[in-house]
Short mmCIF file of C-alpha atoms and ligand atoms in Angstrom, two decimals:
data_model
loop_
_atom_site.label_atom_id
_atom_site.label_comp_id
_atom_site.label_asym_id
_atom_site.label_seq_id
_atom_site.Cartn_x
_atom_site.Cartn_y
_atom_site.Cartn_z
CA UNK U 1 29.26 -6.51 1.46
CA UNK U 2 30.43 -5.45 -2.07
CA UNK U 3 33.01 -2.73 -2.30
CA UNK U 4 30.95 -0.69 -4.83
CA UNK U 5 27.09 0.56 -5.18
CA UNK U 6 26.48 0.24 -9.04
CA UNK U 7 23.44 -1.32 -8.98
CA UNK U 8 20.45 -1.45 -6.23
CA UNK U 9 21.14 -5.30 -6.15
CA UNK U 10 24.80 -4.63 -4.72
CA UNK U 11 22.67 -3.82 -1.33
CA UNK U 12 20.44 -6.24 0.58
CA UNK U 13 17.31 -5.54 2.08
CA UNK U 14 18.81 -5.29 5.51
CA UNK U 15 21.24 -2.73 4.23
CA UNK U 16 18.64 -0.82 2.46
CA UNK U 17 16.60 -0.57 5.70
CA UNK U 18 19.54 0.12 7.72
CA UNK U 19 21.04 3.06 5.49
CA UNK U 20 17.51 4.34 5.03
CA UNK U 21 16.88 4.73 9.03
CA UNK U 22 20.07 5.99 9.22
CA UNK U 23 19.66 8.64 6.77
CA UNK U 24 16.28 9.45 8.67
CA UNK U 25 18.20 9.64 11.86
CA UNK U 26 20.82 12.02 10.43
CA UNK U 27 18.14 14.27 8.83
CA UNK U 28 16.04 14.29 11.83
CA UNK U 29 19.14 15.37 13.63
CA UNK U 30 18.36 12.54 16.30
CA UNK U 31 21.56 10.35 17.92
CA UNK U 32 23.05 8.12 14.85
CA UNK U 33 22.75 5.44 17.65
CA UNK U 34 19.22 5.34 17.06
CA UNK U 35 19.57 4.19 13.65
CA UNK U 36 22.39 1.98 14.82
CA UNK U 37 20.51 0.21 17.73
CA UNK U 38 17.67 -0.84 15.18
CA UNK U 39 20.64 -1.85 12.92
CA UNK U 40 22.40 -3.88 15.81
CA UNK U 41 18.85 -5.98 16.26
CA UNK U 42 19.30 -6.89 12.57
CA UNK U 43 22.42 -8.18 13.58
CA UNK U 44 24.80 -5.79 12.51
CA UNK U 45 28.48 -5.44 13.92
CA UNK U 46 28.86 -2.98 16.30
CA UNK U 47 32.13 -1.59 14.82
CA UNK U 48 31.04 1.36 12.57
CA UNK U 49 30.91 4.94 13.17
CA UNK U 50 29.73 7.99 11.27
CA UNK U 51 32.70 9.38 10.10
CA UNK U 52 34.83 10.60 7.23
CA UNK U 53 37.17 12.94 8.64
CA UNK U 54 40.04 13.63 5.97
CA UNK U 55 38.34 11.15 3.34
CA UNK U 56 38.17 12.35 -0.15
CA UNK U 57 35.88 12.05 -2.64
CA UNK U 58 36.28 12.49 -6.15
CA UNK U 59 33.14 12.80 -8.83
CA UNK U 60 33.84 12.23 -12.50
CA UNK U 61 30.68 13.65 -14.49
CA UNK U 62 30.00 13.07 -18.10
CA UNK U 63 26.81 14.56 -18.20
CA UNK U 64 25.05 17.35 -16.56
CA UNK U 65 23.60 17.44 -13.12
CA UNK U 66 22.58 19.49 -10.37
CA UNK U 67 21.06 17.40 -7.42
CA UNK U 68 23.50 14.50 -7.55
CA UNK U 69 26.70 17.08 -7.88
CA UNK U 70 25.36 18.97 -4.98
CA UNK U 71 24.25 16.49 -2.63
CA UNK U 72 27.57 14.27 -3.13
CA UNK U 73 29.63 17.35 -2.72
CA UNK U 74 27.72 18.79 0.65
CA UNK U 75 27.27 15.10 1.85
CA UNK U 76 31.00 14.34 1.92
CA UNK U 77 31.62 17.63 3.52
CA UNK U 78 28.85 16.79 6.40
CA UNK U 79 31.14 13.74 7.16
CA UNK U 80 34.11 15.64 7.48
CA UNK U 81 35.85 14.96 4.35
CA UNK U 82 36.48 17.05 1.04
CA UNK U 83 35.84 16.50 -2.88
CA UNK U 84 36.99 17.03 -6.33
CA UNK U 85 34.72 17.30 -9.16
CA UNK U 86 36.10 16.20 -12.80
CA UNK U 87 34.43 17.03 -15.90
CA UNK U 88 34.30 15.21 -18.91
CA UNK U 89 36.37 17.76 -20.71
CA UNK U 90 39.17 17.30 -17.78
CA UNK U 91 39.68 13.86 -17.92
CA UNK U 92 38.70 12.74 -21.18
CA UNK U 93 38.39 9.14 -20.26
CA UNK U 94 39.04 6.86 -23.23
CA UNK U 95 40.68 9.72 -25.31
CA UNK U 96 43.18 11.16 -23.09
CA UNK U 97 43.73 8.46 -20.86
CA UNK U 98 42.32 4.86 -20.24
CA UNK U 99 39.54 3.95 -17.73
CA UNK U 100 41.93 1.48 -16.08
CA UNK U 101 44.85 4.07 -15.73
CA UNK U 102 42.10 6.60 -14.37
CA UNK U 103 40.76 4.04 -12.06
CA UNK U 104 44.11 3.00 -10.51
CA UNK U 105 45.59 6.77 -10.52
CA UNK U 106 42.21 8.05 -8.61
CA UNK U 107 42.48 4.91 -6.15
CA UNK U 108 45.67 6.27 -4.51
CA UNK U 109 44.47 9.72 -4.11
CA UNK U 110 41.08 9.33 -3.10
CA UNK U 111 38.51 7.32 -0.63
CA UNK U 112 35.63 6.93 -2.73
CA UNK U 113 34.71 7.95 -6.37
CA UNK U 114 31.21 8.75 -7.61
CA UNK U 115 30.63 8.56 -11.78
CA UNK U 116 28.02 9.62 -13.72
CA UNK U 117 28.58 8.29 -17.46
CA UNK U 118 26.38 6.76 -19.94
CA UNK U 119 27.76 3.23 -20.30
CA UNK U 120 27.07 0.93 -17.49
CA UNK U 121 29.80 -1.52 -18.73
CA UNK U 122 32.37 1.81 -18.39
CA UNK U 123 31.08 2.05 -14.92
CA UNK U 124 31.93 -1.41 -14.16
CA UNK U 125 35.57 -1.55 -15.74
CA UNK U 126 35.77 1.19 -13.79
CA UNK U 127 35.35 -0.38 -10.77
CA UNK U 128 37.12 -3.31 -11.21
CA UNK U 129 40.23 -1.56 -11.62
CA UNK U 130 39.47 0.75 -8.48
CA UNK U 131 40.39 -0.22 -5.07
CA UNK U 132 38.51 2.32 -3.50
CA UNK U 133 34.65 1.97 -3.62
CA UNK U 134 32.79 3.21 -6.77
CA UNK U 135 29.20 4.76 -6.51
CA UNK U 136 26.87 4.74 -9.53
CA UNK U 137 25.81 8.79 -10.21
CA UNK U 138 23.64 7.60 -13.13
CA UNK U 139 24.49 5.16 -16.01
CA UNK U 140 22.50 4.42 -18.95
CA UNK U 141 21.26 1.15 -16.62
CA UNK U 142 20.67 2.70 -13.38
CA UNK U 143 20.24 5.59 -11.22
CA UNK U 144 20.58 3.45 -7.81
CA UNK U 145 21.02 6.35 -5.41
CA UNK U 146 17.87 8.15 -6.90
CA UNK U 147 15.60 5.23 -5.81
CA UNK U 148 17.23 4.62 -2.36
CA UNK U 149 16.62 8.28 -1.67
CA UNK U 150 13.02 7.93 -3.06
CA UNK U 151 12.52 4.71 -0.79
CA UNK U 152 13.63 6.73 2.27
CA UNK U 153 11.32 9.16 1.10
CA UNK U 154 8.36 7.00 0.89
CA UNK U 155 9.21 5.28 4.23
CA UNK U 156 9.29 8.83 5.50
CA UNK U 157 5.58 9.12 4.60
CA UNK U 158 4.16 5.56 5.25
CA UNK U 159 6.24 4.37 7.98
CA UNK U 160 6.70 1.37 5.96
CA UNK U 161 7.74 0.23 2.56
CA UNK U 162 5.71 -3.11 2.16
CA UNK U 163 1.86 -2.77 1.47
CA UNK U 164 2.83 0.52 -0.29
CA UNK U 165 1.46 0.36 -3.80
CA UNK U 166 3.69 2.44 -6.54
CA UNK U 167 3.25 3.09 -9.82
CA UNK U 168 5.75 4.43 -12.37
CA UNK U 169 4.34 5.91 -15.70
CA UNK U 170 6.38 6.29 -19.13
CA UNK U 171 10.05 5.54 -20.23
CA UNK U 172 11.58 2.47 -18.70
CA UNK U 173 14.78 4.18 -18.18
CA UNK U 174 18.00 4.34 -15.16
CA UNK U 175 15.57 5.43 -12.81
CA UNK U 176 12.54 3.18 -13.26
CA UNK U 177 15.24 0.39 -13.62
CA UNK U 178 16.67 1.12 -10.10
CA UNK U 179 12.81 1.44 -8.75
CA UNK U 180 12.06 -1.74 -9.81
CA UNK U 181 14.94 -3.75 -8.68
CA UNK U 182 14.55 -1.63 -5.57
CA UNK U 183 10.90 -2.41 -4.66
CA UNK U 184 11.53 -6.32 -5.35
CA UNK U 185 14.27 -5.98 -3.04
CA UNK U 186 12.27 -4.76 -0.27
CA UNK U 187 9.10 -5.68 -1.02
CA UNK U 188 6.95 -2.99 -2.15
CA UNK U 189 4.75 -3.32 -4.97
CA UNK U 190 6.22 -1.97 -8.26
CA UNK U 191 3.59 -1.54 -11.01
CA UNK U 192 4.97 -0.08 -14.55
CA UNK U 193 2.79 1.34 -16.96
CA UNK U 194 3.87 2.98 -20.33
CA UNK U 195 4.29 2.13 -24.29
CA UNK U 196 4.91 -1.23 -24.79
CA UNK U 197 8.05 -0.02 -27.08
CA UNK U 198 9.46 1.56 -24.00
CA UNK U 199 9.11 -1.12 -21.38
CA UNK U 200 10.93 -2.57 -18.90
CA UNK U 201 13.34 -5.00 -20.61
CA UNK U 202 13.85 -8.65 -19.77
CA UNK U 203 16.74 -8.41 -17.75
CA UNK U 204 15.38 -6.13 -15.45
CA UNK U 205 12.42 -8.12 -15.05
CA UNK U 206 13.97 -11.21 -14.42
CA UNK U 207 16.40 -9.54 -11.75
CA UNK U 208 13.18 -8.22 -10.18
CA UNK U 209 11.44 -11.53 -10.27
CA UNK U 210 14.41 -13.50 -8.77
CA UNK U 211 14.35 -11.38 -6.00
CA UNK U 212 10.73 -11.22 -5.28
CA UNK U 213 7.96 -12.88 -7.63
CA UNK U 214 5.13 -11.00 -6.50
CA UNK U 215 6.11 -7.28 -6.35
CA UNK U 216 6.66 -6.08 -10.30
CA UNK U 217 3.26 -5.76 -12.47
CA UNK U 218 3.45 -4.28 -15.82
CA UNK U 219 0.05 -2.90 -16.80
CA UNK U 220 -0.81 -1.49 -20.18
CA UNK U 221 -4.04 0.73 -19.17
CA UNK U 222 -2.76 3.98 -17.26
CA UNK U 223 -6.38 4.16 -15.59
CA UNK U 224 -6.16 0.73 -13.77
CA UNK U 225 -2.32 1.14 -13.17
CA UNK U 226 -3.15 4.64 -10.87
CA UNK U 227 -6.58 3.40 -9.81
CA UNK U 228 -5.04 1.72 -6.19
CA UNK U 229 -1.66 3.43 -6.26
CA UNK U 230 -0.45 4.99 -2.92
CA UNK U 231 2.16 6.69 -4.92
CA UNK U 232 2.40 8.04 -8.58
CA UNK U 233 6.19 8.65 -10.24
CA UNK U 234 7.27 9.93 -13.42
CA UNK U 235 10.48 10.76 -15.12
CA UNK U 236 11.59 12.30 -18.49
CA UNK U 237 10.08 10.60 -21.48
CA UNK U 238 13.73 11.03 -23.32
CA UNK U 239 16.79 10.66 -20.85
CA UNK U 240 19.71 12.78 -21.09
CA UNK U 241 21.69 11.53 -24.49
CA UNK U 242 18.22 11.01 -25.77
CA UNK U 243 16.36 14.34 -26.20
CA UNK U 244 16.62 14.75 -29.93
CA UNK U 245 14.02 11.66 -30.10
CA UNK U 246 11.40 13.57 -27.79
CA UNK U 247 9.01 14.93 -30.63
CA UNK U 248 8.49 11.07 -32.26
CA UNK U 249 8.11 9.85 -28.52
CA UNK U 250 5.66 12.65 -27.44
CA UNK U 251 2.34 11.15 -28.88
CA UNK U 252 3.40 7.42 -27.95
CA UNK U 253 3.98 8.82 -24.11
CA UNK U 254 1.12 10.95 -23.83
CA UNK U 255 -1.59 8.70 -22.49
CA UNK U 256 1.03 8.43 -19.87
CA UNK U 257 1.06 11.96 -19.00
CA UNK U 258 0.87 12.57 -15.08
CA UNK U 259 -1.94 15.07 -15.34
CA UNK U 260 -5.25 16.01 -13.38
CA UNK U 261 -7.32 13.61 -15.56
CA UNK U 262 -5.46 10.91 -14.37
CA UNK U 263 -5.77 11.70 -10.90
CA UNK U 264 -9.13 12.13 -10.79
CA UNK U 265 -9.73 8.48 -11.37
CA UNK U 266 -9.72 7.99 -7.77
CA UNK U 267 -10.23 9.80 -4.65
CA UNK U 268 -7.56 8.31 -2.98
CA UNK U 269 -4.49 10.28 -1.40
CA UNK U 270 -1.68 9.79 -3.65
CA UNK U 271 2.14 11.23 -3.53
CA UNK U 272 3.48 12.72 -6.67
CA UNK U 273 6.95 12.03 -7.17
CA UNK U 274 9.36 12.74 -9.94
CA UNK U 275 13.45 12.59 -9.71
CA UNK U 276 13.78 15.92 -11.49
CA UNK U 277 14.47 17.49 -13.87
CA UNK U 278 11.14 17.46 -15.03
CA UNK U 279 10.09 18.42 -18.37
CA UNK U 280 6.26 20.09 -17.21
CA UNK U 281 3.53 19.57 -20.00
CA UNK U 282 5.56 16.54 -20.98
CA UNK U 283 5.52 13.64 -18.40
CA UNK U 284 3.79 15.36 -15.80
CA UNK U 285 1.57 18.70 -15.68
CA UNK U 286 2.80 22.16 -13.96
CA UNK U 287 -0.61 21.72 -12.01
CA UNK U 288 -0.04 18.12 -10.49
CA UNK U 289 3.70 18.97 -9.89
CA UNK U 290 2.51 21.91 -7.78
CA UNK U 291 0.09 20.25 -5.93
CA UNK U 292 -0.20 19.75 -2.62
CA UNK U 293 0.70 15.92 -2.63
CA UNK U 294 3.87 16.39 -4.59
CA UNK U 295 6.98 15.60 -2.50
CA UNK U 296 9.67 15.81 -5.48
CA UNK U 297 11.89 18.17 -3.29
CA UNK U 298 11.54 16.14 -0.54
CA UNK U 299 12.86 13.42 -2.59
CA UNK U 300 15.40 16.06 -4.01
CA UNK U 301 16.65 16.81 -0.20
CA UNK U 302 16.88 13.09 0.71
CA UNK U 303 19.57 12.46 -2.29
CA UNK U 304 21.63 14.39 0.44
CA UNK U 305 20.84 12.18 3.65
CA UNK U 306 20.90 8.93 1.93
CA UNK U 307 24.15 9.76 -0.02
CA UNK U 308 25.76 10.67 3.37
CA UNK U 309 24.65 7.25 4.68
CA UNK U 310 25.96 5.52 1.62
CA UNK U 311 29.20 6.69 1.60
CA UNK U 312 29.43 6.47 5.19
CA UNK U 313 28.77 2.55 4.50
CA UNK U 314 31.48 2.08 1.93
CA UNK U 315 34.06 3.85 3.30
CA UNK U 316 33.68 2.29 6.56
CA UNK U 317 33.17 -1.10 5.20
CA UNK U 318 30.62 -2.26 7.17
N1 CP K 401 17.84 13.59 -10.07
C1 CP K 401 19.14 13.72 -10.37
O1 CP K 401 19.79 12.89 -10.47
O2 CP K 401 19.18 15.31 -10.84
P1 CP K 401 20.47 15.56 -11.54
O3 CP K 401 20.26 15.34 -12.89
O4 CP K 401 20.49 17.12 -11.53
O5 CP K 401 21.70 15.48 -10.59
N1 NVA K 402 16.27 9.47 -16.58
C1 NVA K 402 16.99 10.49 -16.46
C2 NVA K 402 17.46 10.87 -14.91
C3 NVA K 402 17.64 12.12 -14.59
C4 NVA K 402 18.10 12.09 -13.43
C5 NVA K 402 18.04 10.82 -17.28
O1 NVA K 402 19.25 9.68 -17.32
O2 NVA K 402 18.33 11.92 -18.05
#
């Protein structure tokens, strides 16, 4: 297995399904062995356990966070370990010190490192120099922990991932990239629908097609994209760092807003998802995010459980 978790594609389908089952077992406080038994059937070795006693997590965050920071810190505490949070101003990577020096220093003092930064290339450079596992806590390219928490949430609702029709509306960003790759990996149908100027890029499309030629669809018309969907997902129209462009983006994105008119196109029960934070009145209306089919806080909670499972796997290297 890969040392790091920088992209959803660092795991294979069996890894992802195992992590989801393990996270659900931990959440439901059932014996972790239940998850392990299924896992064993998939050919995993018997050698791993849930353990993080005395392990230490370093968090390096260049950007704001609520869910990711708290869920990582709490997950490590639940595993029996501890954590240190390091903000942009403290380390000043690239200014006070080079990435490769920070990576090698922290590797001597810590067992796993979670990084939230703009540049995915910086993340890769850091991971190359780190001797301990590095986890992508959000980059410009991907948000893989979010995607696995989202798959876990869908699995909780449907008891399966294949045969689920998932539609993402809005901006092709770190979240949609990871969700598109994750869907292709596990065989879930993923429909992207957003302004052509902000659509999925060719690298992500190729990556999805290589994993599964049938999973990804790109649809222009929002009414067609939502018609057969079981799950509707959206994220902000301008990600952290791009917020100043929101006024010029709004007219382009407005047709893709998750609102009750769009939901009324079908009578089907459709779950509403959003990674949060949300800009109500932009990508989603207050009415829709507060509706009974909204599962946004279940998603938020699942960050905790899936990251506990991810760190357990990476630290214990099974
Ligand atoms: N969804 C998510 O990553 O939230 P934060 O930015 O608050 O961590
Ligand atoms: N796409 C958003 C996700 C926030 C969790 C951003 O990068 O700001």
